[in-house]
Amino acid sequence: MIEVKELTKKYGDRTAINQLNFSVARGEILGFLGQNGAGKTTTMKILTGFMPASSGTASIGGYDVFENPLEVKRKIGYLPETPPIYPELLVTEYLSFVADLRGVPKSEKSKKTDKVIELCNLGDVRRRLIGNLSKGFRQRVGLAQALIHDPEVLILDEPTVGLDPKQVNEARNLIKGLRQEKTVIYSTHILSEVAATCDRIIVIDKGNIVAQEALNTMGATGNLIKTEILVRRIGDNLKQRLSAVSGVKGVNIISNGTHRLVVESEAKEEIMAEVSKVVVESQSGLIRMSPVQQALEEYYLSLITGKGGSLS
Amino acid sequence: MSGSIGILKKELRSYFYSPIAYVILGVFLFIMGVIFAKFVDIYQHFNSVQRFGGGQGITLDKLATYLYQNMAFILCFVTPFLTMKLYAEEKRQHTFELLFTAPLRKFDLVLGKFLAAYSMMVFMVLVSFIYVFFMILWGNPELPIIGTTYLGLLLALACYVSLGGLISAMTSSQAIAAVWTFIALLLLWLLQSLGQGITAKTGFVEWGPLLVFLSPLGHFNSFSEGLIHVKDIVYFLSFTLITLYFTHCVVESNRWR
């Protein structure tokens, strides 16, 4: 659906993005991850036809962004970093204006407006001035604007910035609900966001793609997972008994005040069950057993700091 | 084309949702009312003096010409208030991103914005038709001359509005746009006197007539005297179209940065 080849953008001497190559399949949600200033917004602005690239090509749905901008723009819904709203208009007036801009036929306009208002949960504020809305609502109006013409491709630049946790959750669910139906590129610098919504991520740093892979294999070394076990006391030869469970590759006891073990094993449910059984039978007093989830975060940091980035 | 109509509708909405349209319309009509009242006063004075055998009368048409020349000048002050926000505000509110990523044709944006501000100005000028009504009621004006005057006004307004739009596209501050538009329009008017002054003082004929030609004043004046010259129409139309084209270029250049 989206093909990007050797895409480069320079602002004077500064290279904002450097020879990016990636593609997004139809119906996929792609997370675009990077620090502030890494080149996410630049890439999105080029894809939407807002600004031209210095070199390289980008195409959406088979149309080149530079050669057929009108065709491409019809297929795209775009939510920029700052929602492009007019504070003096009512929500409905604004959406009707965007529908005009997007060339939505008159006959479908009110139907489509109602649909996005419902989708983005704007029913209560439809007759209010956008200037009087809270930031969360404005962001949702921005999202509604991007959806009004039912685009095939949705490009969202940090759509959850400024939302409260409940709204973040709603926005994520909304985006997840579009899976299969629409192709989505979604930029953010928040990791948990990507983990919660995306199928695949691209990590970009200083204008270069540093990683590009499906989320479920991301950061996993082989197919091993780590499980943290908290117990009241480390029972007799608990470590040996755990190591003996088939599928367990390693057991580490980390005991600093509390008694914790980290078990590295294959990612299979029956192994987990067996491990818990062993812990309980050893009378160690099992308190908690949880998978170690910071793999993604660690991986991300290693990518960026490995490149000499400065992450405080 | 549907894109520019959408923009036109939205801009008109914005005008009437903010107090600015009402304030400007009110102030403009008040000032014009004062001038018109003065005008009626002068007319009556001269005529009564003449009736008792003293001095020369003044024709209604001569006075009407003054009235509309005043109006054309006062509209220079009105224009900046209507054109200042056209592009400057879009830039400040980050809404260019919406306009540029919408499937608009090449001149849709500039055209829609121009038509919005222009139709506001035309509306104001049309309200002044009430003076024509009074003139007919109590006098006997030459209606064709008034017709050409209004044609001249409409053409001059197109110039004003396009220039205001161009200046608004160059800045992200409405205030700066307004001030510069006002200065630019004033300078354009003054070009006439400047050109005449140069010709009179130095007898240097290369520049003087050129400056006079560049000023809208002379072109408008011939309309207000009942003359329709092709050169005047060409002046106003080409001024407007070239300025709109420049506006398009300036707006587009925002993308390259």
GROMACS .gro file of C-alpha atoms in nm, chain A residues 135-253:
model
  119
  135LYS     CA    1  -0.724   1.958   2.440
  136GLY     CA    2  -0.848   1.601   2.439
  137PHE     CA    3  -1.160   1.694   2.246
  138ARG     CA    4  -0.962   1.903   2.001
  139GLN     CA    5  -0.740   1.607   1.937
  140ARG     CA    6  -1.049   1.397   1.870
  141VAL     CA    7  -1.187   1.660   1.638
  142GLY     CA    8  -0.853   1.637   1.458
  143LEU     CA    9  -0.892   1.263   1.433
  144ALA     CA   10  -1.249   1.298   1.307
  145GLN     CA   11  -1.120   1.538   1.043
  146ALA     CA   12  -0.871   1.277   0.924
  147LEU     CA   13  -1.143   1.011   0.898
  148ILE     CA   14  -1.428   1.205   0.742
  149HIS     CA   15  -1.369   1.104   0.382
  150ASP     CA   16  -1.317   0.741   0.477
  151PRO     CA   17  -0.955   0.729   0.357
  152GLU     CA   18  -0.770   0.409   0.282
  153VAL     CA   19  -0.457   0.532   0.452
  154LEU     CA   20  -0.441   0.710   0.783
  155ILE     CA   21  -0.134   0.902   0.886
  156LEU     CA   22  -0.135   1.008   1.248
  157ASP     CA   23   0.137   1.220   1.399
  158GLU     CA   24   0.147   1.162   1.775
  159PRO     CA   25  -0.229   1.129   1.806
  160THR     CA   26  -0.234   1.068   2.180
  161VAL     CA   27  -0.021   1.357   2.299
  162GLY     CA   28  -0.209   1.566   2.549
  163LEU     CA   29  -0.483   1.316   2.617
  164ASP     CA   30  -0.561   1.189   2.964
  165PRO     CA   31  -0.515   0.816   3.030
  166LYS     CA   32  -0.878   0.732   2.963
  167GLN     CA   33  -0.877   0.921   2.636
  168VAL     CA   34  -0.546   0.763   2.537
  169ASN     CA   35  -0.709   0.430   2.585
  170GLU     CA   36  -1.010   0.531   2.378
  171ALA     CA   37  -0.793   0.665   2.100
  172ARG     CA   38  -0.592   0.344   2.094
  173ASN     CA   39  -0.904   0.135   2.076
  174LEU     CA   40  -1.035   0.352   1.797
  175ILE     CA   41  -0.717   0.304   1.600
  176LYS     CA   42  -0.710  -0.067   1.672
  177GLY     CA   43  -1.067  -0.084   1.548
  178LEU     CA   44  -0.948   0.040   1.209
  179ARG     CA   45  -0.714  -0.254   1.161
  180GLN     CA   46  -0.779  -0.454   0.845
  181GLU     CA   47  -1.000  -0.178   0.712
  182LYS     CA   48  -0.735   0.090   0.683
  183THR     CA   49  -0.362   0.115   0.659
  184VAL     CA   50  -0.231   0.322   0.945
  185ILE     CA   51   0.102   0.489   1.009
  186TYR     CA   52   0.123   0.607   1.363
  187SER     CA   53   0.409   0.804   1.505
  188THR     CA   54   0.492   0.830   1.869
  189HIS     CA   55   0.778   0.844   2.111
  190ILE     CA   56   0.592   0.646   2.371
  191LEU     CA   57   0.681   0.280   2.375
  192SER     CA   58   0.383   0.134   2.551
  193GLU     CA   59   0.170   0.297   2.287
  194VAL     CA   60   0.335   0.100   2.013
  195ALA     CA   61   0.314  -0.220   2.208
  196ALA     CA   62  -0.056  -0.164   2.260
  197THR     CA   63  -0.161  -0.086   1.906
  198CYS     CA   64   0.083  -0.165   1.633
  199ASP     CA   65   0.154  -0.472   1.422
  200ARG     CA   66   0.498  -0.366   1.325
  201ILE     CA   67   0.735  -0.092   1.418
  202ILE     CA   68   1.002   0.114   1.254
  203VAL     CA   69   1.252   0.280   1.480
  204ILE     CA   70   1.403   0.590   1.335
  205ASP     CA   71   1.694   0.777   1.483
  206LYS     CA   72   1.860   1.087   1.341
  207GLY     CA   73   1.694   1.032   1.008
  208ASN     CA   74   1.795   0.670   0.970
  209ILE     CA   75   1.592   0.356   1.017
  210VAL     CA   76   1.765   0.159   1.291
  211ALA     CA   77   1.517  -0.123   1.322
  212GLN     CA   78   1.220  -0.248   1.133
  213GLU     CA   79   1.037  -0.557   1.245
  214ALA     CA   80   0.716  -0.716   1.354
  215LEU     CA   81   0.630  -0.640   1.711
  216ASN     CA   82   0.596  -0.995   1.843
  217THR     CA   83   0.951  -1.089   1.752
  218MET     CA   84   1.092  -0.758   1.859
  219GLY     CA   85   1.364  -0.776   2.121
  220ALA     CA   86   1.317  -1.145   2.185
  221THR     CA   87   1.641  -1.337   2.175
  222GLY     CA   88   1.549  -1.658   2.003
  223ASN     CA   89   1.218  -1.759   2.148
  224LEU     CA   90   1.310  -1.728   2.510
  225ILE     CA   91   1.116  -1.529   2.763
  226LYS     CA   92   1.203  -1.427   3.114
  227THR     CA   93   0.980  -1.477   3.413
  228GLU     CA   94   1.030  -1.311   3.744
  229ILE     CA   95   0.930  -1.510   4.053
  230LEU     CA   96   0.899  -1.354   4.395
  231VAL     CA   97   0.899  -1.589   4.694
  232ARG     CA   98   0.909  -1.557   5.072
  233ARG     CA   99   1.215  -1.777   5.109
  234ILE     CA  100   1.428  -1.965   4.867
  235GLY     CA  101   1.356  -2.326   4.951
  236ASP     CA  102   1.607  -2.611   4.947
  237ASN     CA  103   1.758  -2.667   4.609
  238LEU     CA  104   1.482  -2.467   4.443
  239LYS     CA  105   1.726  -2.353   4.181
  240GLN     CA  106   1.827  -2.708   4.088
  241ARG     CA  107   1.467  -2.825   4.076
  242LEU     CA  108   1.367  -2.536   3.852
  243SER     CA  109   1.663  -2.596   3.623
  244ALA     CA  110   1.553  -2.952   3.588
  245VAL     CA  111   1.219  -2.856   3.434
  246SER     CA  112   1.242  -2.931   3.064
  247GLY     CA  113   1.242  -2.613   2.856
  248VAL     CA  114   1.401  -2.396   3.125
  249LYS     CA  115   1.730  -2.258   3.001
  250GLY     CA  116   1.855  -2.074   3.305
  251VAL     CA  117   1.770  -1.973   3.660
  252ASN     CA  118   1.916  -1.673   3.838
  253ILE     CA  119   1.864  -1.594   4.203
   0.00000   0.00000   0.00000
